[in-house]
mmCIF file of N, CA and C in Angstrom:
data_model
loop_
_atom_site.group_PDB
_atom_site.id
_atom_site.type_symbol
_atom_site.label_atom_id
_atom_site.label_comp_id
_atom_site.label_asym_id
_atom_site.label_seq_id
_atom_site.Cartn_x
_atom_site.Cartn_y
_atom_site.Cartn_z
ATOM 1 N N MET A 1 113.813 -318.845 32.455
ATOM 2 C CA MET A 1 114.217 -317.415 32.363
ATOM 3 C C MET A 1 113.315 -316.666 33.348
ATOM 4 N N LEU A 2 113.984 -315.728 34.045
ATOM 5 C CA LEU A 2 113.285 -314.849 35.006
ATOM 6 C C LEU A 2 112.994 -313.574 34.346
ATOM 7 N N PHE A 3 112.059 -312.758 34.870
ATOM 8 C CA PHE A 3 111.683 -311.448 34.371
ATOM 9 C C PHE A 3 111.740 -310.443 35.510
ATOM 10 N N TYR A 4 112.033 -309.244 35.026
ATOM 11 C CA TYR A 4 112.140 -308.097 35.990
ATOM 12 C C TYR A 4 111.245 -307.001 35.475
ATOM 13 N N ARG A 5 110.523 -306.338 36.313
ATOM 14 C CA ARG A 5 109.711 -305.235 35.942
ATOM 15 C C ARG A 5 110.496 -303.910 36.260
ATOM 16 N N SER A 6 110.770 -303.104 35.376
ATOM 17 C CA SER A 6 111.572 -301.910 35.539
ATOM 18 C C SER A 6 110.862 -300.944 36.360
ATOM 19 N N LYS A 7 111.649 -300.161 37.121
ATOM 20 C CA LYS A 7 111.170 -298.911 37.872
ATOM 21 C C LYS A 7 111.691 -297.724 37.119
ATOM 22 N N ASN A 8 111.016 -296.643 37.278
ATOM 23 C CA ASN A 8 111.413 -295.348 36.616
ATOM 24 C C ASN A 8 112.860 -294.996 36.978
ATOM 25 N N GLY A 9 113.702 -294.825 35.934
ATOM 26 C CA GLY A 9 115.153 -294.474 36.103
ATOM 27 C C GLY A 9 116.061 -295.659 36.209
ATOM 28 N N ASP A 10 115.559 -296.839 36.132
ATOM 29 C CA ASP A 10 116.435 -298.028 36.051
ATOM 30 C C ASP A 10 117.353 -297.949 34.881
ATOM 31 N N THR A 11 118.531 -298.591 34.950
ATOM 32 C CA THR A 11 119.385 -298.751 33.792
ATOM 33 C C THR A 11 119.617 -300.217 33.535
ATOM 34 N N VAL A 12 119.998 -300.620 32.378
ATOM 35 C CA VAL A 12 120.270 -302.040 32.125
ATOM 36 C C VAL A 12 121.459 -302.495 32.997
ATOM 37 N N ASP A 13 122.396 -301.623 33.077
ATOM 38 C CA ASP A 13 123.654 -301.996 33.913
ATOM 39 C C ASP A 13 123.284 -302.311 35.354
ATOM 40 N N ARG A 14 122.466 -301.466 35.913
ATOM 41 C CA ARG A 14 122.054 -301.650 37.316
ATOM 42 C C ARG A 14 121.207 -302.885 37.522
ATOM 43 N N ILE A 15 120.324 -303.129 36.549
ATOM 44 C CA ILE A 15 119.485 -304.364 36.661
ATOM 45 C C ILE A 15 120.399 -305.592 36.514
ATOM 46 N N VAL A 16 121.371 -305.595 35.586
ATOM 47 C CA VAL A 16 122.269 -306.741 35.491
ATOM 48 C C VAL A 16 123.056 -306.942 36.800
ATOM 49 N N TRP A 17 123.609 -305.861 37.342
ATOM 50 C CA TRP A 17 124.435 -305.922 38.599
ATOM 51 C C TRP A 17 123.539 -306.482 39.699
ATOM 52 N N ALA A 18 122.334 -305.918 39.836
ATOM 53 C CA ALA A 18 121.476 -306.327 40.980
ATOM 54 C C ALA A 18 121.105 -307.805 40.783
ATOM 55 N N HIS A 19 120.815 -308.378 39.625
ATOM 56 C CA HIS A 19 120.364 -309.706 39.436
ATOM 57 C C HIS A 19 121.483 -310.716 39.429
ATOM 58 N N TYR A 20 122.516 -310.437 38.651
ATOM 59 C CA TYR A 20 123.615 -311.433 38.443
ATOM 60 C C TYR A 20 124.859 -311.224 39.407
ATOM 61 N N GLY A 21 124.937 -309.967 40.025
ATOM 62 C CA GLY A 21 126.018 -309.719 40.911
ATOM 63 C C GLY A 21 127.324 -309.429 40.195
ATOM 64 N N ARG A 22 127.300 -309.228 38.936
ATOM 65 C CA ARG A 22 128.462 -308.901 38.074
ATOM 66 C C ARG A 22 127.895 -308.222 36.832
ATOM 67 N N GLN A 23 128.921 -307.619 36.050
ATOM 68 C CA GLN A 23 128.498 -306.811 34.947
ATOM 69 C C GLN A 23 129.372 -306.992 33.719
ATOM 70 N N PRO A 24 129.776 -308.188 33.273
ATOM 71 C CA PRO A 24 130.572 -308.251 32.079
ATOM 72 C C PRO A 24 129.804 -307.881 30.832
ATOM 73 N N ALA A 25 130.489 -307.292 29.875
ATOM 74 C CA ALA A 25 129.873 -306.829 28.704
ATOM 75 C C ALA A 25 129.072 -307.957 28.008
ATOM 76 N N ALA A 26 129.460 -309.137 28.103
ATOM 77 C CA ALA A 26 128.814 -310.298 27.439
ATOM 78 C C ALA A 26 127.461 -310.511 28.035
ATOM 79 N N LEU A 27 127.338 -310.259 29.395
ATOM 80 C CA LEU A 27 126.121 -310.492 30.112
ATOM 81 C C LEU A 27 125.145 -309.292 29.689
ATOM 82 N N ILE A 28 125.567 -308.134 29.710
ATOM 83 C CA ILE A 28 124.780 -307.020 29.244
ATOM 84 C C ILE A 28 124.261 -307.205 27.841
ATOM 85 N N ASP A 29 125.149 -307.711 26.958
ATOM 86 C CA ASP A 29 124.695 -308.033 25.554
ATOM 87 C C ASP A 29 123.671 -309.179 25.585
ATOM 88 N N ALA A 30 123.808 -310.166 26.388
ATOM 89 C CA ALA A 30 122.805 -311.192 26.462
ATOM 90 C C ALA A 30 121.406 -310.695 26.842
ATOM 91 N N VAL A 31 121.373 -309.847 27.830
ATOM 92 C CA VAL A 31 120.062 -309.171 28.260
ATOM 93 C C VAL A 31 119.511 -308.372 27.155
ATOM 94 N N LEU A 32 120.328 -307.582 26.527
ATOM 95 C CA LEU A 32 119.807 -306.817 25.368
ATOM 96 C C LEU A 32 119.324 -307.648 24.231
ATOM 97 N N LYS A 33 120.025 -308.742 23.940
ATOM 98 C CA LYS A 33 119.548 -309.719 22.901
ATOM 99 C C LYS A 33 118.263 -310.323 23.286
ATOM 100 N N ALA A 34 118.075 -310.600 24.518
ATOM 101 C CA ALA A 34 116.870 -311.355 24.928
ATOM 102 C C ALA A 34 115.684 -310.285 24.999
ATOM 103 N N ASN A 35 115.916 -309.024 24.831
ATOM 104 C CA ASN A 35 114.904 -307.988 24.965
ATOM 105 C C ASN A 35 114.989 -307.068 23.783
ATOM 106 N N PRO A 36 114.590 -307.497 22.572
ATOM 107 C CA PRO A 36 114.616 -306.588 21.379
ATOM 108 C C PRO A 36 113.924 -305.281 21.723
ATOM 109 N N GLY A 37 114.607 -304.213 21.265
ATOM 110 C CA GLY A 37 114.037 -302.885 21.542
ATOM 111 C C GLY A 37 114.388 -302.187 22.843
ATOM 112 N N LEU A 38 114.971 -302.924 23.748
ATOM 113 C CA LEU A 38 115.307 -302.434 25.032
ATOM 114 C C LEU A 38 116.330 -301.301 24.959
ATOM 115 N N ALA A 39 117.295 -301.475 24.091
ATOM 116 C CA ALA A 39 118.359 -300.495 23.861
ATOM 117 C C ALA A 39 117.774 -299.147 23.349
ATOM 118 N N GLY A 40 116.670 -299.283 22.552
ATOM 119 C CA GLY A 40 116.076 -298.093 22.022
ATOM 120 C C GLY A 40 115.258 -297.277 23.062
ATOM 121 N N GLN A 41 115.166 -297.752 24.295
ATOM 122 C CA GLN A 41 114.441 -297.038 25.319
ATOM 123 C C GLN A 41 115.245 -295.887 25.961
ATOM 124 N N GLY A 42 116.557 -295.975 25.667
ATOM 125 C CA GLY A 42 117.415 -294.958 26.255
ATOM 126 C C GLY A 42 118.126 -295.443 27.437
ATOM 127 N N ALA A 43 119.011 -294.609 28.038
ATOM 128 C CA ALA A 43 119.828 -295.000 29.112
ATOM 129 C C ALA A 43 119.098 -295.176 30.426
ATOM 130 N N LEU A 44 118.049 -294.300 30.635
ATOM 131 C CA LEU A 44 117.215 -294.419 31.800
ATOM 132 C C LEU A 44 115.877 -294.992 31.373
ATOM 133 N N LEU A 45 115.573 -296.130 31.848
ATOM 134 C CA LEU A 45 114.399 -296.883 31.435
ATOM 135 C C LEU A 45 113.125 -296.383 32.116
ATOM 136 N N PRO A 46 112.001 -296.457 31.429
ATOM 137 C CA PRO A 46 110.778 -296.028 32.035
ATOM 138 C C PRO A 46 110.288 -297.126 32.956
ATOM 139 N N ALA A 47 109.335 -296.844 33.835
ATOM 140 C CA ALA A 47 108.709 -297.859 34.703
ATOM 141 C C ALA A 47 107.799 -298.778 33.879
ATOM 142 N N GLY A 48 107.781 -300.045 34.360
ATOM 143 C CA GLY A 48 106.832 -300.961 33.847
ATOM 144 C C GLY A 48 107.284 -301.869 32.689
ATOM 145 N N LEU A 49 108.501 -301.721 32.246
ATOM 146 C CA LEU A 49 108.983 -302.572 31.177
ATOM 147 C C LEU A 49 109.248 -304.007 31.733
ATOM 148 N N ARG A 50 108.831 -305.023 31.042
ATOM 149 C CA ARG A 50 109.081 -306.432 31.425
ATOM 150 C C ARG A 50 110.334 -306.839 30.729
ATOM 151 N N ILE A 51 111.356 -307.078 31.553
ATOM 152 C CA ILE A 51 112.766 -307.422 30.988
ATOM 153 C C ILE A 51 113.070 -308.801 31.310
ATOM 154 N N ALA A 52 113.340 -309.551 30.278
ATOM 155 C CA ALA A 52 113.740 -310.976 30.403
ATOM 156 C C ALA A 52 115.251 -310.969 30.871
ATOM 157 N N LEU A 53 115.530 -311.878 31.899
ATOM 158 C CA LEU A 53 116.902 -312.085 32.436
ATOM 159 C C LEU A 53 117.289 -313.492 32.097
ATOM 160 N N PRO A 54 117.983 -313.692 31.030
ATOM 161 C CA PRO A 54 118.360 -315.067 30.657
ATOM 162 C C PRO A 54 119.381 -315.623 31.575
ATOM 163 N N GLU A 55 119.445 -317.054 31.599
ATOM 164 C CA GLU A 55 120.440 -317.748 32.350
ATOM 165 C C GLU A 55 121.752 -317.456 31.578
ATOM 166 N N PHE A 56 122.798 -317.346 32.446
ATOM 167 C CA PHE A 56 124.095 -316.992 31.820
ATOM 168 C C PHE A 56 125.186 -317.787 32.427
ATOM 169 N N ALA A 57 125.843 -318.516 31.684
ATOM 170 C CA ALA A 57 127.011 -319.339 32.137
ATOM 171 C C ALA A 57 128.249 -318.706 31.599
ATOM 172 N N GLU A 58 129.095 -318.240 32.489
ATOM 173 C CA GLU A 58 130.254 -317.465 32.071
ATOM 174 C C GLU A 58 131.270 -318.482 31.419
ATOM 175 N N ASP A 59 131.803 -318.112 30.362
ATOM 176 C CA ASP A 59 132.766 -318.930 29.574
ATOM 177 C C ASP A 59 134.058 -318.996 30.412
ATOM 178 N N PRO A 60 134.560 -320.143 30.761
ATOM 179 C CA PRO A 60 135.809 -320.220 31.538
ATOM 180 C C PRO A 60 136.989 -319.543 30.982
ATOM 181 N N ASP A 61 136.959 -319.437 29.663
ATOM 182 C CA ASP A 61 138.192 -318.701 28.999
ATOM 183 C C ASP A 61 138.061 -317.211 29.212
ATOM 184 N N THR A 62 136.934 -316.726 29.549
ATOM 185 C CA THR A 62 136.779 -315.227 29.719
ATOM 186 C C THR A 62 136.461 -314.887 31.138
ATOM 187 N N ALA A 63 136.573 -315.895 32.032
ATOM 188 C CA ALA A 63 136.258 -315.548 33.479
ATOM 189 C C ALA A 63 137.240 -314.514 33.981
ATOM 190 N N SER A 64 136.728 -313.680 34.893
ATOM 191 C CA SER A 64 137.511 -312.589 35.376
ATOM 192 C C SER A 64 138.342 -313.091 36.617
ATOM 193 N N VAL A 65 139.388 -312.403 36.850
ATOM 194 C CA VAL A 65 140.306 -312.680 38.034
ATOM 195 C C VAL A 65 140.218 -311.449 38.865
ATOM 196 N N ARG A 66 140.067 -311.693 40.215
ATOM 197 C CA ARG A 66 140.116 -310.610 41.213
ATOM 198 C C ARG A 66 141.499 -310.442 41.668
ATOM 199 N N LEU A 67 141.951 -309.235 41.567
ATOM 200 C CA LEU A 67 143.355 -308.940 41.930
ATOM 201 C C LEU A 67 143.409 -308.714 43.479
ATOM 202 N N TRP A 68 142.358 -308.218 44.058
ATOM 203 C CA TRP A 68 142.329 -307.955 45.508
ATOM 204 C C TRP A 68 141.042 -308.582 46.073
ATOM 205 N N ASP A 69 141.160 -309.134 47.262
ATOM 206 C CA ASP A 69 140.000 -309.732 47.915
ATOM 207 C C ASP A 69 139.733 -308.887 49.184
#
């Protein structure tokens, strides 16, 4: 498991996008589950939080399809 140290004004969505390159709801939920209390910090995170970024294998049944390349 990797860890990220938040910067002032970070959001969970942006951190997930920057680290994983995608933002499915299941991935955001996995990050929130790995970090109890993170959701209680509010939409804009304060600087200095240590955020666990779990490994995430996308379920093939829920894999997204790109309509345009």
